[in-house]
Coordinates of N, CA and C in Angstrom, one line a residue:
M1 N 156.1 192.7 99.4 CA 155.4 191.5 99.1 C 156.3 190.5 98.3
R2 N 157.1 191.1 97.4 CA 158.0 190.3 96.5 C 159.1 189.6 97.4
G3 N 159.6 190.3 98.3 CA 160.6 189.8 99.2 C 160.1 188.6 100.0
R4 N 158.8 188.6 100.4 CA 158.3 187.5 101.2 C 158.1 186.3 100.3
I5 N 157.8 186.4 99.1 CA 157.6 185.3 98.2 C 159.0 184.6 98.0
V6 N 160.0 185.4 97.8 CA 161.4 184.8 97.6 C 161.8 184.1 98.9
M7 N 161.5 184.7 100.0 CA 161.9 184.1 101.3 C 161.2 182.8 101.5
D8 N 159.9 182.7 101.1 CA 159.1 181.4 101.2 C 159.7 180.3 100.4
K9 N 160.2 180.7 99.1 CA 160.8 179.7 98.2 C 162.1 179.2 98.8
V10 N 162.9 180.0 99.4 CA 164.1 179.6 100.0 C 163.8 178.6 101.2
Q11 N 162.8 179.0 102.0 CA 162.5 178.1 103.1 C 162.0 176.7 102.6
V12 N 161.2 176.7 101.6 CA 160.7 175.5 101.0 C 161.8 174.7 100.4
A13 N 162.7 175.3 99.7 CA 163.9 174.6 99.2 C 164.7 174.0 100.3
T14 N 164.9 174.8 101.3 CA 165.7 174.3 102.5 C 165.0 173.1 103.1
A15 N 163.7 173.1 103.3 CA 163.0 172.1 103.9 C 163.0 170.8 103.1
R16 N 163.1 170.9 101.7 CA 163.1 169.8 100.9 C 164.4 169.1 100.8
T17 N 165.5 169.8 101.1 CA 166.8 169.1 101.0 C 167.0 168.3 102.2
R18 N 167.9 167.3 102.1 CA 168.2 166.4 103.2 C 168.9 167.2 104.3
R19 N 168.7 166.7 105.5 CA 169.2 167.4 106.7 C 170.7 167.5 106.7
S20 N 171.3 166.4 106.2 CA 172.8 166.4 106.2 C 173.4 167.4 105.2
A21 N 172.6 167.8 104.2 CA 173.1 168.7 103.2 C 173.1 170.2 103.8
V22 N 172.3 170.4 104.7 CA 172.2 171.8 105.3 C 173.0 171.7 106.6
V23 N 174.3 172.0 106.5 CA 175.2 171.9 107.7 C 175.8 173.2 107.9
S24 N 175.8 173.7 109.1 CA 176.5 174.9 109.4 C 178.0 174.7 109.7
V25 N 178.7 175.7 109.6 CA 180.2 175.6 109.8 C 180.4 175.3 111.3
D26 N 179.6 175.9 112.2 CA 179.8 175.7 113.6 C 179.5 174.2 113.9
R27 N 178.6 173.6 113.3 CA 178.3 172.2 113.5 C 179.4 171.3 113.1
V28 N 180.1 171.6 112.0 CA 181.2 170.8 111.5 C 182.3 170.9 112.5
R29 N 182.6 172.1 113.1 CA 183.7 172.2 114.0 C 183.4 171.4 115.3
R30 N 182.1 171.4 115.7 CA 181.8 170.6 116.9 C 181.9 169.1 116.6
A31 N 181.6 168.7 115.4 CA 181.8 167.3 115.1 C 183.2 166.8 115.1
R32 N 184.1 167.7 114.6 CA 185.5 167.3 114.6 C 186.1 167.3 116.0
A33 N 185.5 168.2 116.9 CA 186.0 168.2 118.2 C 185.6 167.0 119.0
K34 N 184.4 166.5 118.8 CA 184.0 165.3 119.6 C 184.4 164.0 119.0
G35 N 184.8 164.0 117.7 CA 185.1 162.8 117.1 C 184.0 162.4 116.1
A36 N 184.4 161.8 115.0 CA 183.4 161.5 113.9 C 182.4 160.4 114.4
F37 N 182.8 159.5 115.2 CA 181.8 158.4 115.6 C 180.8 158.9 116.6
V38 N 181.2 159.8 117.4 CA 180.2 160.3 118.4 C 179.2 161.2 117.8
A39 N 179.7 162.1 116.8 CA 178.8 163.0 116.2 C 177.8 162.4 115.2
D40 N 178.3 161.4 114.5 CA 177.5 160.8 113.4 C 177.0 159.4 113.9
Q41 N 175.7 159.4 114.5 CA 175.2 158.2 115.0 C 173.9 157.7 114.3
R42 N 173.9 158.0 113.0 CA 172.7 157.7 112.2 C 172.4 156.2 112.1
G43 N 173.4 155.4 112.0 CA 173.2 153.9 111.8 C 173.4 153.1 113.0
A44 N 173.6 153.7 114.2 CA 173.9 153.0 115.4 C 172.7 152.1 115.9
V45 N 171.5 152.7 115.8 CA 170.4 151.9 116.3 C 170.1 150.8 115.4
A46 N 170.2 151.0 114.1 CA 170.0 149.9 113.1 C 171.0 148.7 113.4
F47 N 172.2 149.1 113.7 CA 173.2 148.0 113.9 C 172.9 147.3 115.2
E48 N 172.5 148.0 116.3 CA 172.3 147.4 117.6 C 171.0 146.6 117.5
A49 N 170.0 146.9 116.7 CA 168.8 146.2 116.6 C 169.1 144.8 116.1
M50 N 170.0 144.6 115.2 CA 170.3 143.3 114.6 C 170.9 142.4 115.7
I51 N 171.5 142.9 116.7 CA 172.0 142.1 117.9 C 170.9 141.9 118.9
V52 N 170.2 143.0 119.3 CA 169.3 142.9 120.4 C 168.0 142.1 120.0
Y53 N 167.5 142.2 118.8 CA 166.3 141.6 118.5 C 166.3 140.0 118.6
P54 N 167.3 139.4 118.1 CA 167.4 137.9 118.3 C 167.5 137.5 119.8
V55 N 168.2 138.3 120.5 CA 168.4 138.0 122.0 C 167.0 138.1 122.7
L56 N 166.3 139.2 122.3 CA 165.0 139.4 122.9 C 164.0 138.2 122.6
V57 N 164.0 137.8 121.3 CA 163.2 136.7 120.9 C 163.5 135.4 121.6
A58 N 164.8 135.1 121.6 CA 165.2 133.8 122.1 C 165.1 133.7 123.7
F59 N 165.4 134.8 124.4 CA 165.4 134.7 125.8 C 164.2 135.4 126.5
L60 N 163.3 136.1 125.8 CA 162.2 136.7 126.4 C 160.9 136.3 125.8
L61 N 160.7 136.4 124.5 CA 159.4 136.2 123.9 C 159.1 134.8 123.7
M62 N 160.0 133.9 123.3 CA 159.7 132.5 123.2 C 159.3 131.8 124.5
P63 N 160.1 132.1 125.6 CA 159.7 131.5 126.9 C 158.3 132.1 127.4
L64 N 158.0 133.3 127.1 CA 156.7 133.9 127.5 C 155.6 133.2 126.6
A65 N 155.9 132.9 125.4 CA 154.9 132.2 124.6 C 154.6 130.8 125.1
D66 N 155.7 130.1 125.5 CA 155.5 128.8 126.1 C 154.6 128.9 127.4
L67 N 154.9 129.9 128.2 CA 154.2 130.0 129.5 C 152.7 130.4 129.2
A68 N 152.5 131.2 128.2 CA 151.1 131.6 127.8 C 150.3 130.4 127.3
A69 N 151.0 129.6 126.4 CA 150.3 128.5 125.9 C 149.9 127.5 127.0
A70 N 150.8 127.2 127.9 CA 150.5 126.4 129.1 C 149.4 126.9 129.9
S71 N 149.4 128.2 130.1 CA 148.4 128.9 130.9 C 147.0 128.7 130.3
F72 N 147.0 128.9 128.9 CA 145.7 128.8 128.2 C 145.2 127.3 128.3
Q73 N 146.1 126.3 128.2 CA 145.6 124.9 128.3 C 145.1 124.6 129.7
F74 N 145.8 125.1 130.8 CA 145.3 124.8 132.1 C 144.0 125.6 132.4
I75 N 143.8 126.8 131.9 CA 142.6 127.5 132.1 C 141.5 126.8 131.4
S76 N 141.7 126.3 130.2 CA 140.7 125.6 129.4 C 140.3 124.3 130.1
A77 N 141.2 123.6 130.7 CA 140.9 122.3 131.4 C 140.1 122.6 132.6
K78 N 140.5 123.6 133.4 CA 139.8 124.0 134.6 C 138.4 124.4 134.3
T79 N 138.2 125.2 133.2 CA 136.9 125.6 132.8 C 136.0 124.4 132.4
A80 N 136.6 123.5 131.7 CA 135.9 122.3 131.3 C 135.5 121.4 132.5
L81 N 136.4 121.3 133.5 CA 136.0 120.6 134.8 C 134.9 121.3 135.5
R82 N 135.0 122.6 135.6 CA 133.9 123.3 136.3 C 132.6 123.2 135.6
S83 N 132.6 123.3 134.2 CA 131.4 123.1 133.4 C 130.8 121.8 133.6
F84 N 131.6 120.7 133.7 CA 131.1 119.4 133.9 C 130.5 119.3 135.3
G85 N 131.1 119.9 136.3 CA 130.6 119.9 137.6 C 129.2 120.6 137.7
Q86 N 129.0 121.6 137.0 CA 127.7 122.3 136.9 C 126.7 121.4 136.2
Y87 N 127.2 120.7 135.2 CA 126.3 119.8 134.4 C 125.8 118.6 135.3
V88 N 126.7 118.1 136.1 CA 126.3 117.0 137.0 C 125.3 117.4 138.1
Q89 N 125.3 118.7 138.4 CA 124.3 119.1 139.4 C 122.9 118.8 139.0
Y90 N 122.6 118.7 137.7 CA 121.3 118.4 137.2 C 121.0 117.0 137.0
Y91 N 122.0 116.1 137.1 CA 121.9 114.7 136.9 C 122.4 114.0 138.2
N92 N 121.5 113.7 139.2 CA 121.9 113.1 140.4 C 122.3 111.6 140.1
P93 N 123.6 111.2 140.3 CA 124.0 109.9 139.9 C 123.6 108.7 140.8
L94 N 123.1 109.0 142.0 CA 122.9 108.0 143.0 C 121.5 107.4 142.7
G95 N 121.5 106.0 142.5 CA 120.2 105.3 142.3 C 119.6 105.0 143.6
P96 N 118.3 104.5 143.6 CA 117.6 104.2 144.9 C 118.2 103.2 145.7
D97 N 119.0 102.3 145.1 CA 119.7 101.2 145.8 C 121.1 101.5 146.3
G98 N 121.5 102.8 146.1 CA 122.8 103.2 146.5 C 123.9 103.0 145.5
T99 N 123.6 102.5 144.4 CA 124.6 102.3 143.3 C 124.7 103.6 142.5
V100 N 125.8 103.9 141.9 CA 126.0 105.0 141.1 C 125.5 104.7 139.7
T101 N 124.4 105.2 139.3 CA 123.9 105.0 137.9 C 123.8 106.3 137.2
W102 N 124.4 106.4 136.1 CA 124.4 107.6 135.3 C 123.3 107.5 134.3
R103 N 122.6 108.5 133.9 CA 121.7 108.5 132.8 C 122.4 108.2 131.5
S104 N 121.7 107.6 130.6 CA 122.4 107.3 129.3 C 122.5 108.7 128.6
G105 N 123.6 108.8 127.9 CA 123.9 110.1 127.2 C 124.6 111.1 128.0
L106 N 125.2 110.6 129.2 CA 126.0 111.6 130.0 C 127.2 111.9 129.2
Q107 N 127.5 113.2 129.1 CA 128.7 113.5 128.3 C 129.9 113.2 129.1
T108 N 131.0 112.8 128.4 CA 132.2 112.5 129.0 C 133.4 113.4 128.5
T109 N 133.1 114.2 127.5 CA 134.1 115.2 127.0 C 133.4 116.5 127.1
V110 N 134.2 117.5 127.6 CA 133.8 118.9 127.6 C 134.9 119.7 127.0
A111 N 134.6 120.5 126.0 CA 135.5 121.4 125.3 C 136.8 120.7 125.0
G112 N 136.7 119.4 124.5 CA 137.9 118.7 124.0 C 138.6 118.0 125.1
H113 N 138.2 118.1 126.4 CA 138.9 117.4 127.5 C 138.0 116.3 127.9
T114 N 138.7 115.1 128.0 CA 138.0 113.9 128.5 C 137.9 113.9 130.0
I115 N 136.7 113.7 130.5 CA 136.5 113.6 131.9 C 136.5 112.2 132.4
G116 N 137.3 111.9 133.4 CA 137.4 110.5 133.9 C 137.5 110.5 135.4
N117 N 137.6 109.2 135.9 CA 137.8 109.0 137.3 C 136.6 109.6 138.1
L118 N 135.4 109.3 137.7 CA 134.2 109.8 138.3 C 134.0 109.0 139.6
Q119 N 133.8 109.7 140.7 CA 133.5 109.1 142.0 C 132.5 110.0 142.7
V120 N 131.4 109.3 143.2 CA 130.5 110.1 144.0 C 130.7 109.7 145.5
I121 N 130.9 110.7 146.3 CA 131.2 110.5 147.8 C 130.0 110.8 148.6
C122 N 129.6 109.8 149.4 CA 128.4 109.8 150.2 C 128.7 110.0 151.7
G123 N 127.9 110.7 152.4 CA 128.0 110.8 153.8 C 129.1 111.7 154.3
D124 N 129.2 111.8 155.6 CA 130.3 112.7 156.2 C 131.6 112.0 156.3
A125 N 131.7 110.7 156.1 CA 133.0 109.9 156.3 C 133.9 110.1 155.0
G126 N 133.3 110.5 153.9 CA 134.1 110.7 152.7 C 134.4 109.4 152.0
A127 N 133.5 108.5 152.1 CA 133.6 107.2 151.4 C 132.8 107.2 150.1
T128 N 133.3 106.4 149.2 CA 132.6 106.3 147.9 C 131.2 105.6 148.1
C129 N 130.3 106.1 147.4 CA 128.9 105.6 147.5 C 128.9 104.1 147.0
S130 N 128.2 103.3 147.7 CA 128.0 101.9 147.4 C 126.7 101.4 148.0
P131 N 126.3 100.2 147.7 CA 125.0 99.7 148.3 C 125.1 99.7 149.8
G132 N 126.3 99.5 150.4 CA 126.5 99.5 151.9 C 126.5 101.0 152.4
N133 N 126.8 101.9 151.6 CA 126.9 103.3 152.0 C 125.9 104.1 151.1
I134 N 124.7 104.2 151.6 CA 123.7 104.9 150.7 C 123.3 106.2 151.4
A135 N 124.2 106.8 152.2 CA 123.9 108.1 152.8 C 123.8 109.1 151.6
F136 N 123.3 110.3 152.0 CA 123.1 111.3 151.0 C 124.4 111.7 150.3
P137 N 124.4 111.7 149.0 CA 125.6 112.1 148.2 C 126.0 113.5 148.5
K138 N 127.3 113.7 149.0 CA 127.8 115.0 149.3 C 128.4 115.7 148.2
Y139 N 129.3 115.0 147.5 CA 130.0 115.7 146.4 C 130.5 114.6 145.4
I140 N 131.0 115.1 144.2 CA 131.5 114.2 143.2 C 132.9 114.7 142.9
T141 N 133.8 113.8 142.6 CA 135.1 114.1 142.2 C 135.4 113.5 140.8
F142 N 136.2 114.2 140.0 CA 136.5 113.7 138.7 C 137.8 114.5 138.3
S143 N 138.4 114.1 137.1 CA 139.6 114.7 136.7 C 139.7 114.6 135.2
T144 N 140.7 115.3 134.7 CA 141.1 115.3 133.3 C 142.6 115.5 133.2
T145 N 143.1 115.3 132.0 CA 144.6 115.4 131.8 C 144.8 116.5 130.8
V146 N 146.0 117.1 131.0 CA 146.5 118.2 130.1 C 147.9 117.8 129.7
T147 N 148.1 117.9 128.4 CA 149.5 117.6 127.8 C 150.0 118.9 127.3
L148 N 151.2 119.3 127.8 CA 151.9 120.5 127.3 C 152.9 120.2 126.2
H149 N 153.1 121.1 125.3 CA 154.1 121.0 124.3 C 155.0 122.2 124.2
P150 N 155.8 122.4 125.2 CA 156.7 123.6 125.3 C 157.8 123.5 124.3
I151 N 158.3 124.7 123.8 CA 159.4 124.7 122.8 C 160.7 125.0 123.6
V152 N 160.7 126.0 124.4 CA 161.9 126.5 125.1 C 161.9 126.0 126.6
L153 N 160.8 126.1 127.3 CA 160.8 125.8 128.7 C 160.5 124.4 129.0
R154 N 160.9 123.4 128.2 CA 160.6 122.0 128.5 C 161.2 121.5 129.8
S155 N 162.4 121.9 130.2 CA 163.0 121.5 131.5 C 162.3 122.1 132.6
V156 N 161.7 123.3 132.5 CA 161.0 124.0 133.6 C 159.6 123.5 133.7
L157 N 158.8 123.4 132.6 CA 157.4 123.0 132.7 C 157.2 121.5 132.8
C158 N 158.2 120.8 132.3 CA 158.0 119.3 132.2 C 159.2 118.6 132.9
P159 N 159.4 118.7 134.2 CA 160.6 118.1 134.8 C 160.6 116.6 134.6
S160 N 159.4 115.9 134.7 CA 159.4 114.4 134.5 C 158.5 114.0 133.3
S161 N 157.4 114.7 133.2 CA 156.4 114.4 132.2 C 155.7 115.6 131.8
C162 N 155.2 115.7 130.6 CA 154.5 116.9 130.1 C 153.0 116.7 130.2
T163 N 152.5 115.6 130.9 CA 151.1 115.3 131.1 C 150.8 115.5 132.5
Y164 N 149.8 116.4 132.8 CA 149.3 116.7 134.1 C 147.9 116.3 134.3
T165 N 147.6 115.8 135.5 CA 146.2 115.4 135.8 C 145.6 116.5 136.7
L166 N 144.5 117.0 136.3 CA 143.8 118.1 137.1 C 142.6 117.4 137.8
A167 N 142.5 117.4 139.1 CA 141.4 116.9 139.8 C 140.4 118.0 140.2
Y168 N 139.2 117.7 140.3 CA 138.1 118.7 140.6 C 137.0 118.0 141.4
S169 N 136.4 118.7 142.3 CA 135.3 118.2 143.1 C 134.2 119.3 143.1
E170 N 133.0 118.8 143.0 CA 131.8 119.7 143.0 C 130.8 119.2 144.1
R171 N 130.4 120.0 145.0 CA 129.5 119.7 146.0 C 128.1 119.7 145.5
F172 N 127.3 118.7 145.9 CA 125.9 118.7 145.6 C 125.1 119.6 146.5
Q173 N 124.2 120.3 146.0 CA 123.4 121.2 146.8 C 122.2 120.7 147.4

């Protein structure tokens, strides 16, 4: 029993010492044979990380962040256009005389996006509704603009301008 207690204390003491302090003679011979730099690689990853991390951030993460921000803005604008199209379904804009009359209080901004260029298309010819064209309204077209603010991908996402116009049409049922 006493021998077991002594052995446990030796194992605990060995476990508490640093790993580099417990070195076998055989390990030292192998280290000398391979070369000191190959055998001792404790700081290699830390040194490489200082070089790799800025490269990853500059060439991978920042362009992905620009692309994600642009995607979120386009998705938000498309969702606002679709929501406005569903909203217009309940407010028929064509008056009895064929003119386009909107109810007062018709919203023109949805989720921060201004809706513009509203046109109601009547009949099968695809012409804008007017007093001369009072056929049944088929669908409505409208649009909104999205302005991007990229940091890295400006030349890719904004070749001429960073403002994009998104058009949408909704068919009346």
